[in-house]
PDB file of C-alpha atoms in Angstrom:
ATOM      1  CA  UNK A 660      47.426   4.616   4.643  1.00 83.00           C
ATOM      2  CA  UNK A 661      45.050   3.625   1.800  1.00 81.00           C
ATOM      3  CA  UNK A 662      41.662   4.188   2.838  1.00 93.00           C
ATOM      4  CA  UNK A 663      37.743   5.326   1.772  1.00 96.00           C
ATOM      5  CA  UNK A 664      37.008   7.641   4.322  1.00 97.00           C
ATOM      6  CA  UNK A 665      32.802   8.161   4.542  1.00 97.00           C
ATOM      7  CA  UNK A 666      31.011  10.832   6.826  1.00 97.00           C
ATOM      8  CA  UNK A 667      29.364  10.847   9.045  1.00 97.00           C
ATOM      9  CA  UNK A 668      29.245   7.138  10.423  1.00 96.00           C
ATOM     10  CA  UNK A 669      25.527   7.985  11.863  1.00 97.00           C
ATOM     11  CA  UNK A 670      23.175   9.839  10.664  1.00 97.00           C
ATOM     12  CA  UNK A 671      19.267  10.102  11.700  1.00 97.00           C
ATOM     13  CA  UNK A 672      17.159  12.713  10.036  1.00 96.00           C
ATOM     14  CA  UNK A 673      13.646  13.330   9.381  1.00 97.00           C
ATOM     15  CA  UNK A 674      11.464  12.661   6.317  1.00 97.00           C
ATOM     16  CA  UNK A 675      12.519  15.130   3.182  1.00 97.00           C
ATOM     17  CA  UNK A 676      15.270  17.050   4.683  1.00 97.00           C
ATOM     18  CA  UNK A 677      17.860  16.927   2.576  1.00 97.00           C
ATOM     19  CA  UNK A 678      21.764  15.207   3.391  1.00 97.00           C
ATOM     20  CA  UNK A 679      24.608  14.531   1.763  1.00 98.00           C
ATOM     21  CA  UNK A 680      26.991  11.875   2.537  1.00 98.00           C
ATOM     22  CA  UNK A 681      30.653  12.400   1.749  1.00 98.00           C
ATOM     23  CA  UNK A 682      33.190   9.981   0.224  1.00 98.00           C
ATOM     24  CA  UNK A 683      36.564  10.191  -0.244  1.00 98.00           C
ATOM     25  CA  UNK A 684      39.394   7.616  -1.595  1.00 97.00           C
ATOM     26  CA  UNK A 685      43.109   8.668  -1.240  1.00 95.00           C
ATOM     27  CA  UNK A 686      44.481   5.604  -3.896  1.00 92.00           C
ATOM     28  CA  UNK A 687      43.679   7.538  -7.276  1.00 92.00           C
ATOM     29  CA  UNK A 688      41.267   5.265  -7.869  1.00 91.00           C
ATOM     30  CA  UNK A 689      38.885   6.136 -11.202  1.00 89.00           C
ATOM     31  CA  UNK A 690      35.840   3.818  -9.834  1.00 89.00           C
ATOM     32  CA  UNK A 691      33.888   4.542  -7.378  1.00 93.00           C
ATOM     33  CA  UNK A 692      30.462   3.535  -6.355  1.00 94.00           C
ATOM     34  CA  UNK A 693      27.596   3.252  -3.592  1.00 96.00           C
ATOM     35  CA  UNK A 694      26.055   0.806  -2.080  1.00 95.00           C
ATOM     36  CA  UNK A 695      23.386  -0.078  -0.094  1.00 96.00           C
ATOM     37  CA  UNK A 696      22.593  -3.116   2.336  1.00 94.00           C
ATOM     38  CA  UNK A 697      19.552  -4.376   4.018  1.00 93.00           C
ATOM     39  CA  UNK A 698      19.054  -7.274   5.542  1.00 88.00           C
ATOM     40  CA  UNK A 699      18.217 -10.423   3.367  1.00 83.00           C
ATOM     41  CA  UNK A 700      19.179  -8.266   0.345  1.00 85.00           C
ATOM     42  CA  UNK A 701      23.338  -8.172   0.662  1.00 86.00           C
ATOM     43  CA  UNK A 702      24.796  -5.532  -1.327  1.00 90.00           C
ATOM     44  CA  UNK A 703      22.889  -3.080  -3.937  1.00 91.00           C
ATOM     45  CA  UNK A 704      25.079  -0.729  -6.127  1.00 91.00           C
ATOM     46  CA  UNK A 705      22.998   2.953  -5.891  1.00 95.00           C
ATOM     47  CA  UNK A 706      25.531   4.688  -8.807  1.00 95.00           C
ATOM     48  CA  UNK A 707      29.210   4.388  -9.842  1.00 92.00           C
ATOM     49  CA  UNK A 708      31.069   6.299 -11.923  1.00 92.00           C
ATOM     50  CA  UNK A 709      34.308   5.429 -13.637  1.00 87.00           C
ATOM     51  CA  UNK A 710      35.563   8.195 -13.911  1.00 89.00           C
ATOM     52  CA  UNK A 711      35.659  12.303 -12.942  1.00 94.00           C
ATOM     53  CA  UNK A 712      32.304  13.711 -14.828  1.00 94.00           C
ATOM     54  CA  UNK A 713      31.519  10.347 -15.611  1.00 92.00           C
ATOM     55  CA  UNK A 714      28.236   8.940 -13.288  1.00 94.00           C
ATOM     56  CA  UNK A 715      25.892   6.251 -14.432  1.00 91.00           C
ATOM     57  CA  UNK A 716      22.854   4.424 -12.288  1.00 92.00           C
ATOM     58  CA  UNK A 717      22.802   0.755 -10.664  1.00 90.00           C
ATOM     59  CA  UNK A 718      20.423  -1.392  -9.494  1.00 89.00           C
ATOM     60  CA  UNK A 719      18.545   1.058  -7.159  1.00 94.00           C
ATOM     61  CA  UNK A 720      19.210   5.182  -7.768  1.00 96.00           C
ATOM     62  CA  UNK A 721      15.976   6.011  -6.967  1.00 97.00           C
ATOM     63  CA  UNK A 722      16.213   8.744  -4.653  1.00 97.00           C
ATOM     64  CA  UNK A 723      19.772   9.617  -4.559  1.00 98.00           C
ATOM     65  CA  UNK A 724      22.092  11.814  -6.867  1.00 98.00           C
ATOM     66  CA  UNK A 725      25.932  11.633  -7.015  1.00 98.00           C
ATOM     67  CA  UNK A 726      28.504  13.956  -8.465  1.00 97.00           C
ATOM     68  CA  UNK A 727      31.877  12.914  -9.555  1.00 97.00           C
ATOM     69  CA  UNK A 728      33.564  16.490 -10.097  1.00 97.00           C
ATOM     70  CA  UNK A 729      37.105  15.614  -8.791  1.00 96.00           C
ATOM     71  CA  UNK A 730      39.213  11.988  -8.462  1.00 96.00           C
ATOM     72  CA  UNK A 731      39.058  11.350  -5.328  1.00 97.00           C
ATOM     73  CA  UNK A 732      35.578  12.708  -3.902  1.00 98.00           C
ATOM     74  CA  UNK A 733      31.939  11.147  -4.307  1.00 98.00           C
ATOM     75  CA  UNK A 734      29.534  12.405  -2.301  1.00 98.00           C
ATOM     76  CA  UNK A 735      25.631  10.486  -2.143  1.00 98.00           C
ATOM     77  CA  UNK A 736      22.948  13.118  -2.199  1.00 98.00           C
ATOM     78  CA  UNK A 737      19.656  11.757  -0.894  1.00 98.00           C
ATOM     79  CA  UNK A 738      17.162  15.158  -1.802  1.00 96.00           C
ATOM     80  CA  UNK A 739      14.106  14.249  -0.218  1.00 97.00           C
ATOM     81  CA  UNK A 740      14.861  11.459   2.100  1.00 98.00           C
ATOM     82  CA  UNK A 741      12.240   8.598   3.139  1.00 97.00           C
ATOM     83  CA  UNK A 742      12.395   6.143   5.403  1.00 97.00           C
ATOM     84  CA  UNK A 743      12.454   3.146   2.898  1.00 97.00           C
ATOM     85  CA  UNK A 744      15.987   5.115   2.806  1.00 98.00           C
ATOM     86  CA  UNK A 745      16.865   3.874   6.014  1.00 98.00           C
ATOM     87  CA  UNK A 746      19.533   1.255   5.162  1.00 97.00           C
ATOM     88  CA  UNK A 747      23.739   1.131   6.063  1.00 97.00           C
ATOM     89  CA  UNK A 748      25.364   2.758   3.338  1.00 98.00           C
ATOM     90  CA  UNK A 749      28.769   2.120   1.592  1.00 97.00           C
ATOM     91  CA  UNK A 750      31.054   3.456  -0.320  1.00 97.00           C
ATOM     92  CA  UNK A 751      34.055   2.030  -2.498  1.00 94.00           C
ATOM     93  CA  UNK A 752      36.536   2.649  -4.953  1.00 93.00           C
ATOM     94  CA  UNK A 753      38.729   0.308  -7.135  1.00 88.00           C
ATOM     95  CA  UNK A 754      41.509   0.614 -10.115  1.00 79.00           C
ATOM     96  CA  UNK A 755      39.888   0.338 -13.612  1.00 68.00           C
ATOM     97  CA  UNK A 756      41.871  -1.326 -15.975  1.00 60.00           C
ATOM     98  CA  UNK A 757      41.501  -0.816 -19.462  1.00 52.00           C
ATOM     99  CA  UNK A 758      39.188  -3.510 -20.977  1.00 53.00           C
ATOM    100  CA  UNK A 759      39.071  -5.440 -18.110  1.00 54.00           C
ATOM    101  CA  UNK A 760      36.990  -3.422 -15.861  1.00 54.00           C
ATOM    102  CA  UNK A 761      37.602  -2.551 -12.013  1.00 54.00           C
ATOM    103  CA  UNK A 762      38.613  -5.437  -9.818  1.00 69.00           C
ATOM    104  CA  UNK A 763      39.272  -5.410  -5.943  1.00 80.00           C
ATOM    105  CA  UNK A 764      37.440  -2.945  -4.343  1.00 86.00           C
ATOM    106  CA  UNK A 765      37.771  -0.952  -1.373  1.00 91.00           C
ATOM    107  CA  UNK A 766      35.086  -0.111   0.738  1.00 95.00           C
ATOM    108  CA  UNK A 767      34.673   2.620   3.230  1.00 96.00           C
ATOM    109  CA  UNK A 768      33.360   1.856   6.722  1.00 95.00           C
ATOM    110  CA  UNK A 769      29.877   2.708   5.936  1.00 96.00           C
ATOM    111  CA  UNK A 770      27.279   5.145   7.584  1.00 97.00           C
ATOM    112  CA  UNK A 771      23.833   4.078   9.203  1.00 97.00           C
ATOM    113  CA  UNK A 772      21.408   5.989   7.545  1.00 98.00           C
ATOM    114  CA  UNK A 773      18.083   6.313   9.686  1.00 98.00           C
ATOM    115  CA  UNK A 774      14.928   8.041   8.311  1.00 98.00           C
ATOM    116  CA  UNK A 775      12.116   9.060  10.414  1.00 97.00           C
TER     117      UNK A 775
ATOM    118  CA  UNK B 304      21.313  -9.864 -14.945  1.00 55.00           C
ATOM    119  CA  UNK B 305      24.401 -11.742 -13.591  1.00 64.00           C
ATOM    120  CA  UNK B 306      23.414 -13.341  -9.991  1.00 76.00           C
ATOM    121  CA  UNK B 307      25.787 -14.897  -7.923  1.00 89.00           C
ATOM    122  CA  UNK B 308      24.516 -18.064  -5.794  1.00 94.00           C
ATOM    123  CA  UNK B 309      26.616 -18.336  -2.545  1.00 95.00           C
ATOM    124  CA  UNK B 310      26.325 -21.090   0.286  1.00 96.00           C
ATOM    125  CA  UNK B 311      25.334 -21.909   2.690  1.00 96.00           C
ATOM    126  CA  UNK B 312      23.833 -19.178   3.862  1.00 94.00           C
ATOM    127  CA  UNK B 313      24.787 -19.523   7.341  1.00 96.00           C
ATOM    128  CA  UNK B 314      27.385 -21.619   9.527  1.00 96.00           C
ATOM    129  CA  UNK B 315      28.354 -22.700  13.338  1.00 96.00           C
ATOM    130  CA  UNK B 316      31.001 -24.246  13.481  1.00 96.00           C
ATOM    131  CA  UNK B 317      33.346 -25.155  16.470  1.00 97.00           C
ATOM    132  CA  UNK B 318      36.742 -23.886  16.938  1.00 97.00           C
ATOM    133  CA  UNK B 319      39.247 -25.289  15.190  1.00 97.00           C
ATOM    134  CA  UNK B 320      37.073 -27.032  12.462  1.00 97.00           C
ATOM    135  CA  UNK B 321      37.768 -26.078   8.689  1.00 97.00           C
ATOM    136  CA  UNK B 322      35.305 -24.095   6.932  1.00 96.00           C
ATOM    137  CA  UNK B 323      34.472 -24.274   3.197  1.00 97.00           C
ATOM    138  CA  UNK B 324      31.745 -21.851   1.701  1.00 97.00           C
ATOM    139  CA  UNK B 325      31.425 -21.499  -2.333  1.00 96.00           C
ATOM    140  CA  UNK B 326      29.696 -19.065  -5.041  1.00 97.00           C
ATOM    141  CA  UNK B 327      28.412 -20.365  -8.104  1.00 96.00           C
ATOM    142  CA  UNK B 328      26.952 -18.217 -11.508  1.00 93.00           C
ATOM    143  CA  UNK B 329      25.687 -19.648 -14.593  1.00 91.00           C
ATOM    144  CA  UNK B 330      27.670 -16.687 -16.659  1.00 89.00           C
ATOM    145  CA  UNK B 331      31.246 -16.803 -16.742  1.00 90.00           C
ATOM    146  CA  UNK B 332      33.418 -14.376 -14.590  1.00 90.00           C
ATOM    147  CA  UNK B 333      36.696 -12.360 -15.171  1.00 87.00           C
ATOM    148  CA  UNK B 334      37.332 -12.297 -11.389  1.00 88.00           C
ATOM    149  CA  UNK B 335      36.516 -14.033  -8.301  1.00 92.00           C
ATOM    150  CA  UNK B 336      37.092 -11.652  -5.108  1.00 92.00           C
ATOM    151  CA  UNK B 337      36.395 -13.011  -1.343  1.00 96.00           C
ATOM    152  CA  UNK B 338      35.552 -10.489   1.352  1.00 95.00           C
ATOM    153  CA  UNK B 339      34.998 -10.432   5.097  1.00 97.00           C
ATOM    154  CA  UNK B 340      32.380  -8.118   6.835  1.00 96.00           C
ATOM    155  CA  UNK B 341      32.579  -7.692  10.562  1.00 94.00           C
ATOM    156  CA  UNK B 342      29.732  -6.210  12.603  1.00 88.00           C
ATOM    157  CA  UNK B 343      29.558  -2.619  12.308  1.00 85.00           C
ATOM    158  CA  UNK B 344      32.327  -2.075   9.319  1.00 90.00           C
ATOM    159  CA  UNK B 345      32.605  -2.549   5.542  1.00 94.00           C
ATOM    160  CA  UNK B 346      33.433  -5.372   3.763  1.00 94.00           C
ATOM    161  CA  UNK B 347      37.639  -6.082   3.908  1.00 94.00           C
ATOM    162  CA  UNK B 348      38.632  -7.900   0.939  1.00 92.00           C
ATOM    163  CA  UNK B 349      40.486 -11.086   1.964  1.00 94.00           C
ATOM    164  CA  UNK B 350      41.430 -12.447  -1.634  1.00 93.00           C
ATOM    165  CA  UNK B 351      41.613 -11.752  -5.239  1.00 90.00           C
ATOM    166  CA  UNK B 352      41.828 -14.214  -7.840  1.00 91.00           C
ATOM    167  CA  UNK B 353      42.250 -13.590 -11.536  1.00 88.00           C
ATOM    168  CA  UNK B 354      42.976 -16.803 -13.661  1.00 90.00           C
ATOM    169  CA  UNK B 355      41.025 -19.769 -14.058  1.00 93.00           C
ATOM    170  CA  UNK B 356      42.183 -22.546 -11.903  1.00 94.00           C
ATOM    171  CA  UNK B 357      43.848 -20.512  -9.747  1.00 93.00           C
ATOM    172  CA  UNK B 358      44.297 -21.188  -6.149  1.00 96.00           C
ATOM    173  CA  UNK B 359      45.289 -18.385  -3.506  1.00 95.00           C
ATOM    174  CA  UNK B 360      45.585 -18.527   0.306  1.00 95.00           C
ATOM    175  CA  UNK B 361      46.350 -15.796   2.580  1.00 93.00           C
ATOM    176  CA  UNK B 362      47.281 -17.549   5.727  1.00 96.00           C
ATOM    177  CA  UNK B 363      44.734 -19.849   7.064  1.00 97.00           C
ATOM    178  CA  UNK B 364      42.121 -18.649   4.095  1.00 97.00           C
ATOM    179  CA  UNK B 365      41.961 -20.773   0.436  1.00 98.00           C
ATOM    180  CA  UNK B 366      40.276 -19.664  -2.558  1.00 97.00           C
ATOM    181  CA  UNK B 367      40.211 -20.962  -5.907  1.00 97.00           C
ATOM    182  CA  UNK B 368      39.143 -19.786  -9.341  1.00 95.00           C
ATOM    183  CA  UNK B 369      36.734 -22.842 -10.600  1.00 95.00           C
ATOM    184  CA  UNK B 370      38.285 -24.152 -14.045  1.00 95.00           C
ATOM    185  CA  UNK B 371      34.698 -23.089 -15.463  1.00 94.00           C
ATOM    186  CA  UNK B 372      34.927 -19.440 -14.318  1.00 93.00           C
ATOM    187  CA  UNK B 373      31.814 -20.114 -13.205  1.00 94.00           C
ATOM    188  CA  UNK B 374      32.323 -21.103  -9.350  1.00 95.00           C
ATOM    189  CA  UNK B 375      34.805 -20.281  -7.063  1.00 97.00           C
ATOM    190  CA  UNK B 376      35.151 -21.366  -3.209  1.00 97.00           C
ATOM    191  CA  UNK B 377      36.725 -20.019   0.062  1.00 98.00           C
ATOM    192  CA  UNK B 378      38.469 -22.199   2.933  1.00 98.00           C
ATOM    193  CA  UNK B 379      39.255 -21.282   6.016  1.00 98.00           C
ATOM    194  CA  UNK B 380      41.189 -24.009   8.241  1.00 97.00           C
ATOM    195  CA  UNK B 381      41.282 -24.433  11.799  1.00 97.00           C
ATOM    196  CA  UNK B 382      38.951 -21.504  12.618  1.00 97.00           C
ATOM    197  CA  UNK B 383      39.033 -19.372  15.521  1.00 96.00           C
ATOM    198  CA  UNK B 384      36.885 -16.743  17.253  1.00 95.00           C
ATOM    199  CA  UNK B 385      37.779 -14.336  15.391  1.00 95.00           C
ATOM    200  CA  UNK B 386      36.948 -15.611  11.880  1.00 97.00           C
ATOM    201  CA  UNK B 387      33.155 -14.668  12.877  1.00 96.00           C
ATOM    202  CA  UNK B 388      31.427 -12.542   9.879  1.00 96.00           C
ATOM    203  CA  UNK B 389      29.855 -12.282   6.804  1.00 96.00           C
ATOM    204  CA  UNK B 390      31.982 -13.727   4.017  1.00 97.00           C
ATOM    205  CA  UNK B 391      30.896 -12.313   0.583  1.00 95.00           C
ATOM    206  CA  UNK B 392      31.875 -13.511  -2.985  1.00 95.00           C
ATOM    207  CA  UNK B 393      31.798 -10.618  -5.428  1.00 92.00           C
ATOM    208  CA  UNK B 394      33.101 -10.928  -8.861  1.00 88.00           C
ATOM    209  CA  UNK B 395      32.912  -9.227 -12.598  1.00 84.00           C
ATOM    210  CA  UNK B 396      31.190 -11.181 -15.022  1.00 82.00           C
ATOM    211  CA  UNK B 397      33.113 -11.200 -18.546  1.00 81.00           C
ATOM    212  CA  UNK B 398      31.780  -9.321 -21.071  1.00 73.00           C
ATOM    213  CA  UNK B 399      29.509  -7.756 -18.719  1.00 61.00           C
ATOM    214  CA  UNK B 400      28.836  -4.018 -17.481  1.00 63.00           C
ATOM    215  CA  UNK B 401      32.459  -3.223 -15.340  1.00 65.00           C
ATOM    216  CA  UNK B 402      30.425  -3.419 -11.965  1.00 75.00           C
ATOM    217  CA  UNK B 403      30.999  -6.081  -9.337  1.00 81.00           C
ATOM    218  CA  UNK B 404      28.333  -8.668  -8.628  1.00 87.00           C
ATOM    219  CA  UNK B 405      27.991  -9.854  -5.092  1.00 90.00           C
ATOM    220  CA  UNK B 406      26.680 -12.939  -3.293  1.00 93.00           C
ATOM    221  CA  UNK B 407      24.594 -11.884  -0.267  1.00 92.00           C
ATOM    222  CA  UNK B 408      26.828 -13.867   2.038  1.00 94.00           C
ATOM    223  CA  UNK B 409      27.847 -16.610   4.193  1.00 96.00           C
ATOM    224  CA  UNK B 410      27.141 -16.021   8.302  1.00 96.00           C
ATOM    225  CA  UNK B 411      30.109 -17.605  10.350  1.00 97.00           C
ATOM    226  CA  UNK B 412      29.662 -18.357  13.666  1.00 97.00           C
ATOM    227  CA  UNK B 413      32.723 -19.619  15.825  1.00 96.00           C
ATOM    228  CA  UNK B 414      31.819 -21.400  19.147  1.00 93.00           C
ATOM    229  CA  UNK B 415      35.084 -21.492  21.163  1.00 90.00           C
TER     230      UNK B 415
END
């Protein structure tokens, strides 16, 4: 089954301990991305990257780090967490096509991030 | 940057009444996608539309591609409980960066 896989679904830590959040896509999919969404705000992109070794910053990567070091994994590093980190996380993956972009993406089913 | 404008915001609506929602941009888009977010989950994309003009349904949903490329809309007829969620537009604006930009949603509420 084609799917984005995220873990862990729910996470609550404590001010500047360090997490990761894994992502993995099993369609060979070259973009992937994060997102954040808060309420009143929709959907925020955190990074993407289009491709392995390839990672670039959206609208809000302050605070996180990604890594892109094989196809089908993207993990969301948050360093030194803080509770205006507290948000519900996704990730997705689409097919890039050459000079057109990516197109329908596929989201994971997100993890609820709380910081205390 | 590219901001997509979608209404209304929010909907209740009674069972079995049609429901039309729409997403509008003053730049010009490659692609128009329609998504459904149910408490709890991620976003499930519902359609995809490509062309200008074009008009897709997957069963009891519509969407078209506004000639423009600037506007696109989503129908749903005779709605049921379960069509309750956010409904986002997302789409990739042409000549843009390749990242999706996304409406921040329609809330549909389905009194049976």
């Amino acid at each position: 089954e084609a799917q984005v896989t995220q873990n862990p679904r729910y996470l609550i830590t404590v001010t500047g301990k360090k997490l990761t959040v894994t992502c993995s896509q099993n369609m060979n999919h070259e973009y992937m991305s994060w997102y954040r969404q808060d309420p009143g705000l929709g959907l925020r992109q955190i990074y993407y990257s289009m491709n392995v070794e390839v990672t670039d910053k959206g609208d809000v990567p302050e605070g996180y780090k990604v890594s892109r070091k094989e196809k089908r994994n993207f993990p969301l590093i948050l360093e030194s967490p803080s509770p205006n980190q507290t948000s519900l996380y996704f990730c997705a993956s689409s097919i890039r096509w050459a000079g057109w972009g990516n197109t329908e993406a596929f989201f994971g089913q997100g993890t609820r991030l709380t910081v205390v | 940057g590219q901001q997509l404008n979608q209404s209304p915001q929010s909907m209740f609506i009674q069972e079995g009444e049609d429901v039309s929602m729409n997403c509008t941009s003053s730049s010009i888009f490659n692609t128009w996608l329609w998504y459904k977010q149910e408490p709890g989950e991620g976003p499930v994309l519902l359609i995809a539309l490509y062309k200008a003009g074009e008009l897709t349904s997957n069963g009891r949903l519509t969407a078209q591609f506004g000639i423009t490329r600037k506007d696109s809309f989503l129908n749903i007829s005779a709605s049921i409980p379960s069509d309750v969620g956010i409904y986002f537009c997302a789409g990739q604006p042409k000549g843009g960066s390749e990242k999706l930009v996304f409406g921040k949603g329609t809330k549909l509420t389905v009194n049976p």
